[in-house]
Short mmCIF file of C-alpha atoms in Angstrom, two decimals:
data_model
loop_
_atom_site.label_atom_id
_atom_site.label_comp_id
_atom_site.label_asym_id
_atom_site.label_seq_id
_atom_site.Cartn_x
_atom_site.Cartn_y
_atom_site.Cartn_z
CA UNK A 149 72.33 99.37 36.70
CA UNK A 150 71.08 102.55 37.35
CA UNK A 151 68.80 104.38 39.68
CA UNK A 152 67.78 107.86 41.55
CA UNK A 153 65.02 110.01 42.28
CA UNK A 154 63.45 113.70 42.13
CA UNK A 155 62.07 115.71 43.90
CA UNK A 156 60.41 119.30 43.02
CA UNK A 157 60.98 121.83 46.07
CA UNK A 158 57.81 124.11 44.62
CA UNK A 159 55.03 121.26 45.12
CA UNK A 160 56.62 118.60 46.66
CA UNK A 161 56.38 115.78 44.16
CA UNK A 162 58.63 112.78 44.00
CA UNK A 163 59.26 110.65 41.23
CA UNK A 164 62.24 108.11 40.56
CA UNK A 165 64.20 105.31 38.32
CA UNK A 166 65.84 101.89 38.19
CA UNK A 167 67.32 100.60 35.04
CA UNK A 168 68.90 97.91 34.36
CA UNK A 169 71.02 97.16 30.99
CA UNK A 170 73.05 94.57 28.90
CA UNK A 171 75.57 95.27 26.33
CA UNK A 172 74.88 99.05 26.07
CA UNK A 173 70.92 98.72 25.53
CA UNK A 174 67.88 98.51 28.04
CA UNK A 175 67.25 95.41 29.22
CA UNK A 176 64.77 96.10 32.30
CA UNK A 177 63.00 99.51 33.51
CA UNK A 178 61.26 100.08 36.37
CA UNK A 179 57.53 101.37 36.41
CA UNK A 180 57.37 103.06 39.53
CA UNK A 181 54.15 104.50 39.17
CA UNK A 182 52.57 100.95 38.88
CA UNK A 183 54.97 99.28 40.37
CA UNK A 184 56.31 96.43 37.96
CA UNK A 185 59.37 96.00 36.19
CA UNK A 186 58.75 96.46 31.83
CA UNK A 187 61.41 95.32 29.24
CA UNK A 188 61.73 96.49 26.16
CA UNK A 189 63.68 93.62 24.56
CA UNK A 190 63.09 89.50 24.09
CA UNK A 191 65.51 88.96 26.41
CA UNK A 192 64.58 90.73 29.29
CA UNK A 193 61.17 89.25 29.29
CA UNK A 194 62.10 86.22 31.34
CA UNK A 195 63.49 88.97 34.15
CA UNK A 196 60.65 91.06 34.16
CA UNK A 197 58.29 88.23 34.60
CA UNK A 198 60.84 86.76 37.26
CA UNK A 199 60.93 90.16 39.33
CA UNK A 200 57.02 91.16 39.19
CA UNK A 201 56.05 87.96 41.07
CA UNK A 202 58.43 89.19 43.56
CA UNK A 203 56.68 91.29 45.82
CA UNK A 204 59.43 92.00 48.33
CA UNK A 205 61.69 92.85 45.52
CA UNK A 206 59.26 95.54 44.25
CA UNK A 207 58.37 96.57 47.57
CA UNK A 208 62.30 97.03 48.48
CA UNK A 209 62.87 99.05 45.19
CA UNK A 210 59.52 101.68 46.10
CA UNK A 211 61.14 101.88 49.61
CA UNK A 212 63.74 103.36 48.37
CA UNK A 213 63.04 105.59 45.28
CA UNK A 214 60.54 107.10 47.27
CA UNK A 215 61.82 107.45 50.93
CA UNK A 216 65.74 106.39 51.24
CA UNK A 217 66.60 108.20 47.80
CA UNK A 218 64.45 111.76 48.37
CA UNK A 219 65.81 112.06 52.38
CA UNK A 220 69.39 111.82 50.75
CA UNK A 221 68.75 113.75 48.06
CA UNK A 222 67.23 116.72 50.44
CA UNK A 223 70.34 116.14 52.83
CA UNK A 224 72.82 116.49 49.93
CA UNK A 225 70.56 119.58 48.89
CA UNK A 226 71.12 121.01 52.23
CA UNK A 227 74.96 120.71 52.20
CA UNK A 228 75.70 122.32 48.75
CA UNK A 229 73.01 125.14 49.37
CA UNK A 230 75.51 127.91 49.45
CA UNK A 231 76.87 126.69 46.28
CA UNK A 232 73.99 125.67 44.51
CA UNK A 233 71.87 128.85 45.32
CA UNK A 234 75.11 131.39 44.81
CA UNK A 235 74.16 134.05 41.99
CA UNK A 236 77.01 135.97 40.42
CA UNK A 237 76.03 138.57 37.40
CA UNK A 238 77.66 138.41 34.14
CA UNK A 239 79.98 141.28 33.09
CA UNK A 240 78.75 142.56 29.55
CA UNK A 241 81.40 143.70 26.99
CA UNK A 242 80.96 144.37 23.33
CA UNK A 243 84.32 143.56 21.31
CA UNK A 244 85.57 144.54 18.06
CA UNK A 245 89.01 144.34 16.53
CA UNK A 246 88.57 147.00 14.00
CA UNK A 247 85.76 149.01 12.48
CA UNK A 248 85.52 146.16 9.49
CA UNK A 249 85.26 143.63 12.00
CA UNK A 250 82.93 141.36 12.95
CA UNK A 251 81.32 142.35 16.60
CA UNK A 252 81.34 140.05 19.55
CA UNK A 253 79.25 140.36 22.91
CA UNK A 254 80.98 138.83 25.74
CA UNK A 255 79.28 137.91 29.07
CA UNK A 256 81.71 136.54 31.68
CA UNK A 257 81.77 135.98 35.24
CA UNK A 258 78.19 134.71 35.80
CA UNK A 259 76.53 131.80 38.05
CA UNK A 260 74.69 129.41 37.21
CA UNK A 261 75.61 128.62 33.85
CA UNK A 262 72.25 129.18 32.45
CA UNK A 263 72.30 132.43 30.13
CA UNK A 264 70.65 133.99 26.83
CA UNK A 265 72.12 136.67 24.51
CA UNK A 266 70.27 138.62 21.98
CA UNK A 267 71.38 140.99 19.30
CA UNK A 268 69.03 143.72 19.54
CA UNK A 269 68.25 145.79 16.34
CA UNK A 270 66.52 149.40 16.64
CA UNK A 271 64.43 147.71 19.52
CA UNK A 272 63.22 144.89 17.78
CA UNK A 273 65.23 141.13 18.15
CA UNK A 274 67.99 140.32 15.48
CA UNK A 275 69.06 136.97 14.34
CA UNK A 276 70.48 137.15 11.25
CA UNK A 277 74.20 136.47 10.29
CA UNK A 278 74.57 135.63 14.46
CA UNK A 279 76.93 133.23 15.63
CA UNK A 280 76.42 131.73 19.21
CA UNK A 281 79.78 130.33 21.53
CA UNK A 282 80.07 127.81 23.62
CA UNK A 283 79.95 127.81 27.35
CA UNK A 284 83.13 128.28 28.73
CA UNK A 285 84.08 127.82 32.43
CA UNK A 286 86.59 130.33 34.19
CA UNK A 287 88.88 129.34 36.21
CA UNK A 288 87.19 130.80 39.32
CA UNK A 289 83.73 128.43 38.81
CA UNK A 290 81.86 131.36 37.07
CA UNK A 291 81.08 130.98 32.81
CA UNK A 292 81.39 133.02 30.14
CA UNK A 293 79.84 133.21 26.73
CA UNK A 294 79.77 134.98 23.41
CA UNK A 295 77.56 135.40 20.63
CA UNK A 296 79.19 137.34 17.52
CA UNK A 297 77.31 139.88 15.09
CA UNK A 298 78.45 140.04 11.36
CA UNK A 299 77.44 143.31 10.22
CA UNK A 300 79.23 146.47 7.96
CA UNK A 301 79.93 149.67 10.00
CA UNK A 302 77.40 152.01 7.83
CA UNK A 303 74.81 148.98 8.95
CA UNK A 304 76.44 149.66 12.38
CA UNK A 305 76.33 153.12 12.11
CA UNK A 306 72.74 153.87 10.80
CA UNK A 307 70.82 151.72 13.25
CA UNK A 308 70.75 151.04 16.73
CA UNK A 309 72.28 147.63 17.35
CA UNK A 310 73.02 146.41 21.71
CA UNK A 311 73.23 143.15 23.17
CA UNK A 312 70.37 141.93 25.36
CA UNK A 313 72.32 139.29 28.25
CA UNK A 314 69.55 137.32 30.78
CA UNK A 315 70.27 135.98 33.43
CA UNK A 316 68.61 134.49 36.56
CA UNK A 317 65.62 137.08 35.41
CA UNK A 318 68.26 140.34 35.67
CA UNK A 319 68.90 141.76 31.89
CA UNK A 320 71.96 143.44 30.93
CA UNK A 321 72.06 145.75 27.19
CA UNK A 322 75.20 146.86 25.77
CA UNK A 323 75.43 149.19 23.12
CA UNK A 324 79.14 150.81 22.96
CA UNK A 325 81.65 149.41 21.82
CA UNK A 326 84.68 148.56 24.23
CA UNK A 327 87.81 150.50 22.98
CA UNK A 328 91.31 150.85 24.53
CA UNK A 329 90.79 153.90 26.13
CA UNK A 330 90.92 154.01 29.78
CA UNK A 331 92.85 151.76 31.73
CA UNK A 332 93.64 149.23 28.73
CA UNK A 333 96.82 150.00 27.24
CA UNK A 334 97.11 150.55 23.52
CA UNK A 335 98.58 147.92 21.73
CA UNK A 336 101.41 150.20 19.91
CA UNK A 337 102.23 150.64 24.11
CA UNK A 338 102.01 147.27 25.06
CA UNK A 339 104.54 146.57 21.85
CA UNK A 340 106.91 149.19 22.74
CA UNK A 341 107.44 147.98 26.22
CA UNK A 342 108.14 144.38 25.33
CA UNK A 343 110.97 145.91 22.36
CA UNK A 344 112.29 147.92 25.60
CA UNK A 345 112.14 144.83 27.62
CA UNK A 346 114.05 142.92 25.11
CA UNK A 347 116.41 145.76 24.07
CA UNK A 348 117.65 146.28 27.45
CA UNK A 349 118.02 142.31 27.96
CA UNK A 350 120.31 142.23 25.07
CA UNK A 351 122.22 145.31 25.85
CA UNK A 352 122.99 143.49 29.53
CA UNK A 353 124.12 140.45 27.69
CA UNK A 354 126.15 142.52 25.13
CA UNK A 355 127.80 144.14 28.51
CA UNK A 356 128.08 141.02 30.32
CA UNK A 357 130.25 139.48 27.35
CA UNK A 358 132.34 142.17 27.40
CA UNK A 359 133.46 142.36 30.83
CA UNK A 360 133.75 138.57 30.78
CA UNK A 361 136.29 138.83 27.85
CA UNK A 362 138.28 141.90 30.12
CA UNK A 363 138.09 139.76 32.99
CA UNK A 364 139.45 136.16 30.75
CA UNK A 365 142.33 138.64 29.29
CA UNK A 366 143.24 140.19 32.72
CA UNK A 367 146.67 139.08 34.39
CA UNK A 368 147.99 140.25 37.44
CA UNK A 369 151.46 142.16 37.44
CA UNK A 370 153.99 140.84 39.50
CA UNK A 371 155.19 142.57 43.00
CA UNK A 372 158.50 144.34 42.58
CA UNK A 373 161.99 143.25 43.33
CA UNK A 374 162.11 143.91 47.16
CA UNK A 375 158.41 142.14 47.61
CA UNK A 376 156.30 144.92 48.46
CA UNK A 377 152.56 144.47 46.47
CA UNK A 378 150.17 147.34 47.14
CA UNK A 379 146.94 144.60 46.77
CA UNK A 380 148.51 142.50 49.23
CA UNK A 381 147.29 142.77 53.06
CA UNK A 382 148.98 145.57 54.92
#
């Protein structure tokens, strides 16, 4: 069984459902505008007949749809309002691995979910050879999404290509492409540190090994004849 209700904040109106099902398909559906149960199936025909002569049944049902359902559904409404109302802009990147790559548009960070991206070409709208992502959540509640542009860098270079991002009725173009300049580090850095990182852990071991073996080979000498021992305790 299932059942709940709606309710549009703009003019007010209510509407609701109760369903009832056997074995994965409908078996009896409520008609709330007129009030009777329908079935859709042989076999629910016997319940449908049984629960429309049942007045306080249908009565009980349009009690709550429209009353019991739509002051919980406001209250609930009420409590989540500072989530359900929070707006959070995406962050627009264009991405590129090389100059023969493929382009990507990346919009991140945004609330609600609901977003569109749009190649832009010389002004006008551009939809061939696109490829639209998924819609990924962050681990911070926000989404992010990308849309990726297959196109040769003298197509690149001699028009005017951006990415058109809208959301919540706020637009966002991007047109250059991100590079490692900046506060990104260079890959060719970011490889040399980890090589330094891994050169000086070995070098450490190396010198740990060695002083190990010293220490192993070390033996004491013995005092001298009449007992004195400069390490022992004066």
């Amino acid at each position: 069984m299932m059942c709940g209700c709606e309710w549009d904040d703009e003019n007010g109106a209510t509407n609701g459902f109760w369903q009832f099902g056997y074995d994965g398909e409908d078996l009896v559906n409520l008609d709330l505008k007129n009030l009777r149960y329908i079935s859709p199936m042989q076999q629910g025909l016997i319940t449908q007949q049984k629960w429309n002569n049942d007045r306080a049944w249908l009565e009980s049902c349009n009690q709550y749809l429209n009353t019991v359902c739509i002051e919980s559904l406001k209250k609930y409404l009420q409590y989540g309002k500072s989530s359900l109302e929070k707006t959070v802009s995406p962050q627009v990147s264009l991405l590129q691995k090389d100059s023969s790559s493929s382009v990507t548009c990346h919009a991140t960070g945004f609330y609600p979910s609901g977003v569109t991206i749009t190649w832009m070409k010389d002004g006008e709208e551009h939809h061939e050879d696109v490829e639209l992502g998924e819609l990924l959540p962050n681990e911070d509640g926000t989404f992010q999404k990308t849309s990726t542009l297959t196109v040769t860098p003298d197509e690149w270079k001699n028009n005017k290509f951006s990415c058109l991002v809208e959301h919540k009725g706020i637009n966002k173009e991007e047109s250059e492409i991100r590079t490692n300049n900046g506060n990104s580090l260079p890959i060719g850095i970011i490889v040399g540190v980890i090589a330094a990182v891994v050169l000086l852990v070995g070098m450490a071991g190396i010198g740990y090994k060695i002083y190990h073996k010293k220490k192993k080979d070390f033996k004491p000498v013995s005092g001298s004849d009449d007992g004195s021992n400069s390490s022992a305790p004066a």
